[in-house]
PDB file of C-alpha atoms in Angstrom:
ATOM      1  CA  MET A  18      -0.099   0.007  -0.031  1.00  0.00           C
ATOM      2  CA  ASP A  19       1.137   3.373  -0.733  1.00  0.00           C
ATOM      3  CA  GLU A  20       2.532   5.394   2.205  1.00  0.00           C
ATOM      4  CA  LYS A  21       0.225   8.430   1.253  1.00  0.00           C
ATOM      5  CA  LEU A  22      -2.729   6.260   1.047  1.00  0.00           C
ATOM      6  CA  ALA A  23      -2.023   4.769   4.602  1.00  0.00           C
ATOM      7  CA  ILE A  24      -1.595   8.182   6.204  1.00  0.00           C
ATOM      8  CA  PHE A  25      -4.880   9.344   4.469  1.00  0.00           C
ATOM      9  CA  LEU A  26      -6.754   6.392   5.732  1.00  0.00           C
ATOM     10  CA  ILE A  27      -5.490   6.779   9.427  1.00  0.00           C
ATOM     11  CA  ILE A  28      -6.433  10.610   9.327  1.00  0.00           C
ATOM     12  CA  THR A  29      -9.807   9.798   7.658  1.00  0.00           C
ATOM     13  CA  ILE A  30     -10.667   7.121  10.464  1.00  0.00           C
ATOM     14  CA  ALA A  31      -9.344   9.536  13.230  1.00  0.00           C
ATOM     15  CA  ILE A  32     -11.675  12.281  12.012  1.00  0.00           C
ATOM     16  CA  GLY A  33     -14.517   9.870  11.447  1.00  0.00           C
ATOM     17  CA  ALA A  34     -14.231   8.544  14.949  1.00  0.00           C
ATOM     18  CA  ALA A  35     -13.995  12.141  16.505  1.00  0.00           C
ATOM     19  CA  VAL A  36     -17.103  12.971  14.464  1.00  0.00           C
ATOM     20  CA  ILE A  37     -18.997  10.215  15.927  1.00  0.00           C
ATOM     21  CA  LEU A  38     -17.769  10.039  19.327  1.00  0.00           C
ATOM     22  CA  VAL A  39     -17.862  13.734  20.470  1.00  0.00           C
ATOM     23  CA  PRO A  40     -21.717  13.997  19.981  1.00  0.00           C
ATOM     24  CA  THR A  41     -22.364  10.564  21.335  1.00  0.00           C
ATOM     25  CA  MET A  42     -20.365  11.377  24.545  1.00  0.00           C
ATOM     26  CA  ALA A  43     -22.201  14.674  24.820  1.00  0.00           C
ATOM     27  CA  LEU A  44     -25.534  12.726  24.631  1.00  0.00           C
ATOM     28  CA  ILE A  45     -24.237  10.240  27.307  1.00  0.00           C
ATOM     29  CA  ARG A  46     -23.100  12.978  29.719  1.00  0.00           C
ATOM     30  CA  ALA A  47     -26.508  14.831  29.274  1.00  0.00           C
ATOM     31  CA  ARG A  48     -28.574  11.684  30.037  1.00  0.00           C
ATOM     32  CA  TYR A  49     -26.398  11.017  33.090  1.00  0.00           C
ATOM     33  CA  ARG A  50     -26.880  14.486  34.431  1.00  0.00           C
ATOM     34  CA  VAL A  51     -30.716  14.408  33.853  1.00  0.00           C
ATOM     35  CA  ALA A  52     -30.924  10.814  35.512  1.00  0.00           C
ATOM     36  CA  GLY A  53     -29.050  12.032  38.549  1.00  0.00           C
ATOM     37  CA  HIS A  54     -31.611  14.990  38.902  1.00  0.00           C
ATOM     38  CA  GLN A  55     -34.483  12.457  38.477  1.00  0.00           C
ATOM     39  CA  THR A  56     -33.067  10.178  41.033  1.00  0.00           C
ATOM     40  CA  GLU A  57     -33.096  12.845  43.771  1.00  0.00           C
ATOM     41  CA  GLY A  58     -36.700  13.647  42.977  1.00  0.00           C
ATOM     42  CA  THR A  59     -37.578  10.176  43.044  1.00  0.00           C
ATOM     43  CA  VAL A  60     -36.044   9.411  46.350  1.00  0.00           C
ATOM     44  CA  THR A  61     -37.984  12.391  47.899  1.00  0.00           C
ATOM     45  CA  MET A  62     -41.166  11.237  46.243  1.00  0.00           C
ATOM     46  CA  LEU A  63     -40.689   7.639  47.462  1.00  0.00           C
ATOM     47  CA  MET A  64     -39.815   8.779  51.036  1.00  0.00           C
ATOM     48  CA  ASP A  65     -43.257  10.999  51.119  1.00  0.00           C
ATOM     49  CA  GLN A  66     -45.202   8.022  49.685  1.00  0.00           C
ATOM     50  CA  ASN A  67     -43.504   5.781  52.240  1.00  0.00           C
ATOM     51  CA  GLU A  68     -44.702   7.967  55.187  1.00  0.00           C
ATOM     52  CA  LEU A  69     -48.268   8.005  53.767  1.00  0.00           C
ATOM     53  CA  LEU A  70     -48.303   4.457  53.482  1.00  0.00           C
ATOM     54  CA  LYS A  71     -47.073   4.017  57.001  1.00  0.00           C
ATOM     55  CA  GLN A  72     -49.950   6.278  58.216  1.00  0.00           C
ATOM     56  CA  GLN A  73     -52.297   4.243  56.209  1.00  0.00           C
ATOM     57  CA  VAL A  74     -51.120   0.847  57.649  1.00  0.00           C
ATOM     58  CA  ALA A  75     -51.397   2.508  61.134  1.00  0.00           C
ATOM     59  CA  ARG A  76     -54.976   3.360  60.658  1.00  0.00           C
ATOM     60  CA  LEU A  77     -55.916  -0.068  59.193  1.00  0.00           C
ATOM     61  CA  GLU A  78     -54.182  -1.732  61.946  1.00  0.00           C
ATOM     62  CA  SER A  79     -56.383   0.349  64.424  1.00  0.00           C
ATOM     63  CA  ARG A  80     -59.550  -0.628  62.608  1.00  0.00           C
ATOM     64  CA  LEU A  81     -58.523  -4.304  62.327  1.00  0.00           C
ATOM     65  CA  MET A  82     -58.095  -4.166  66.238  1.00  0.00           C
ATOM     66  CA  VAL A  83     -61.745  -2.757  66.476  1.00  0.00           C
ATOM     67  CA  LEU A  84     -63.054  -5.570  64.187  1.00  0.00           C
ATOM     68  CA  GLU A  85     -61.008  -8.364  66.060  1.00  0.00           C
ATOM     69  CA  ARG A  86     -62.544  -7.242  69.509  1.00  0.00           C
ATOM     70  CA  ILE A  87     -66.069  -7.131  67.834  1.00  0.00           C
ATOM     71  CA  ALA A  88     -65.666 -10.695  66.524  1.00  0.00           C
ATOM     72  CA  THR A  89     -64.192 -12.145  69.746  1.00  0.00           C
ATOM     73  CA  ASP A  90     -66.246 -10.230  72.307  1.00  0.00           C
ATOM     74  CA  PRO A  91     -69.564 -11.626  73.698  1.00  0.00           C
ATOM     75  CA  ALA A  92     -72.553 -10.483  71.671  1.00  0.00           C
ATOM     76  CA  GLU A  93     -74.127  -9.017  74.903  1.00  0.00           C
ATOM     77  CA  ARG A  94     -71.260  -6.729  75.592  1.00  0.00           C
ATOM     78  CA  THR A  95     -70.880  -5.716  71.762  1.00  0.00           C
ATOM     79  CA  ALA A  96     -74.687  -4.721  71.760  1.00  0.00           C
ATOM     80  CA  ARG A  97     -74.212  -2.742  74.974  1.00  0.00           C
ATOM     81  CA  GLU A  98     -71.256  -0.755  73.500  1.00  0.00           C
ATOM     82  CA  ILE A  99     -73.217  -0.193  70.269  1.00  0.00           C
ATOM     83  CA  GLU A 100     -76.154   1.156  72.197  1.00  0.00           C
ATOM     84  CA  GLN A 101     -73.981   3.345  74.265  1.00  0.00           C
ATOM     85  CA  LEU A 102     -72.436   4.976  71.084  1.00  0.00           C
ATOM     86  CA  ARG A 103     -76.127   5.558  69.776  1.00  0.00           C
ATOM     87  CA  GLN A 104     -76.787   7.542  72.945  1.00  0.00           C
ATOM     88  CA  ALA A 105     -73.679   9.632  72.712  1.00  0.00           C
TER      89      ALA A 105
END
């Protein structure tokens, strides 16, 4: 192969690689930055949602305790408590 042709091919490949790699790397960096910001917002959102779910579970546990008490208490006492609630 001619020496001038080899140098031309090397320079052409180097320029072609630069033309492809520079925009690709810029795109990857931009996506990484956006993903970083989304991650912070996502963590905050998940923490808020977790707190709401904890509160909901606590309310449901409280209601479940009442239902368990109703199911296991004698009917007479349950009827009496219901009647007291009606009078209040």
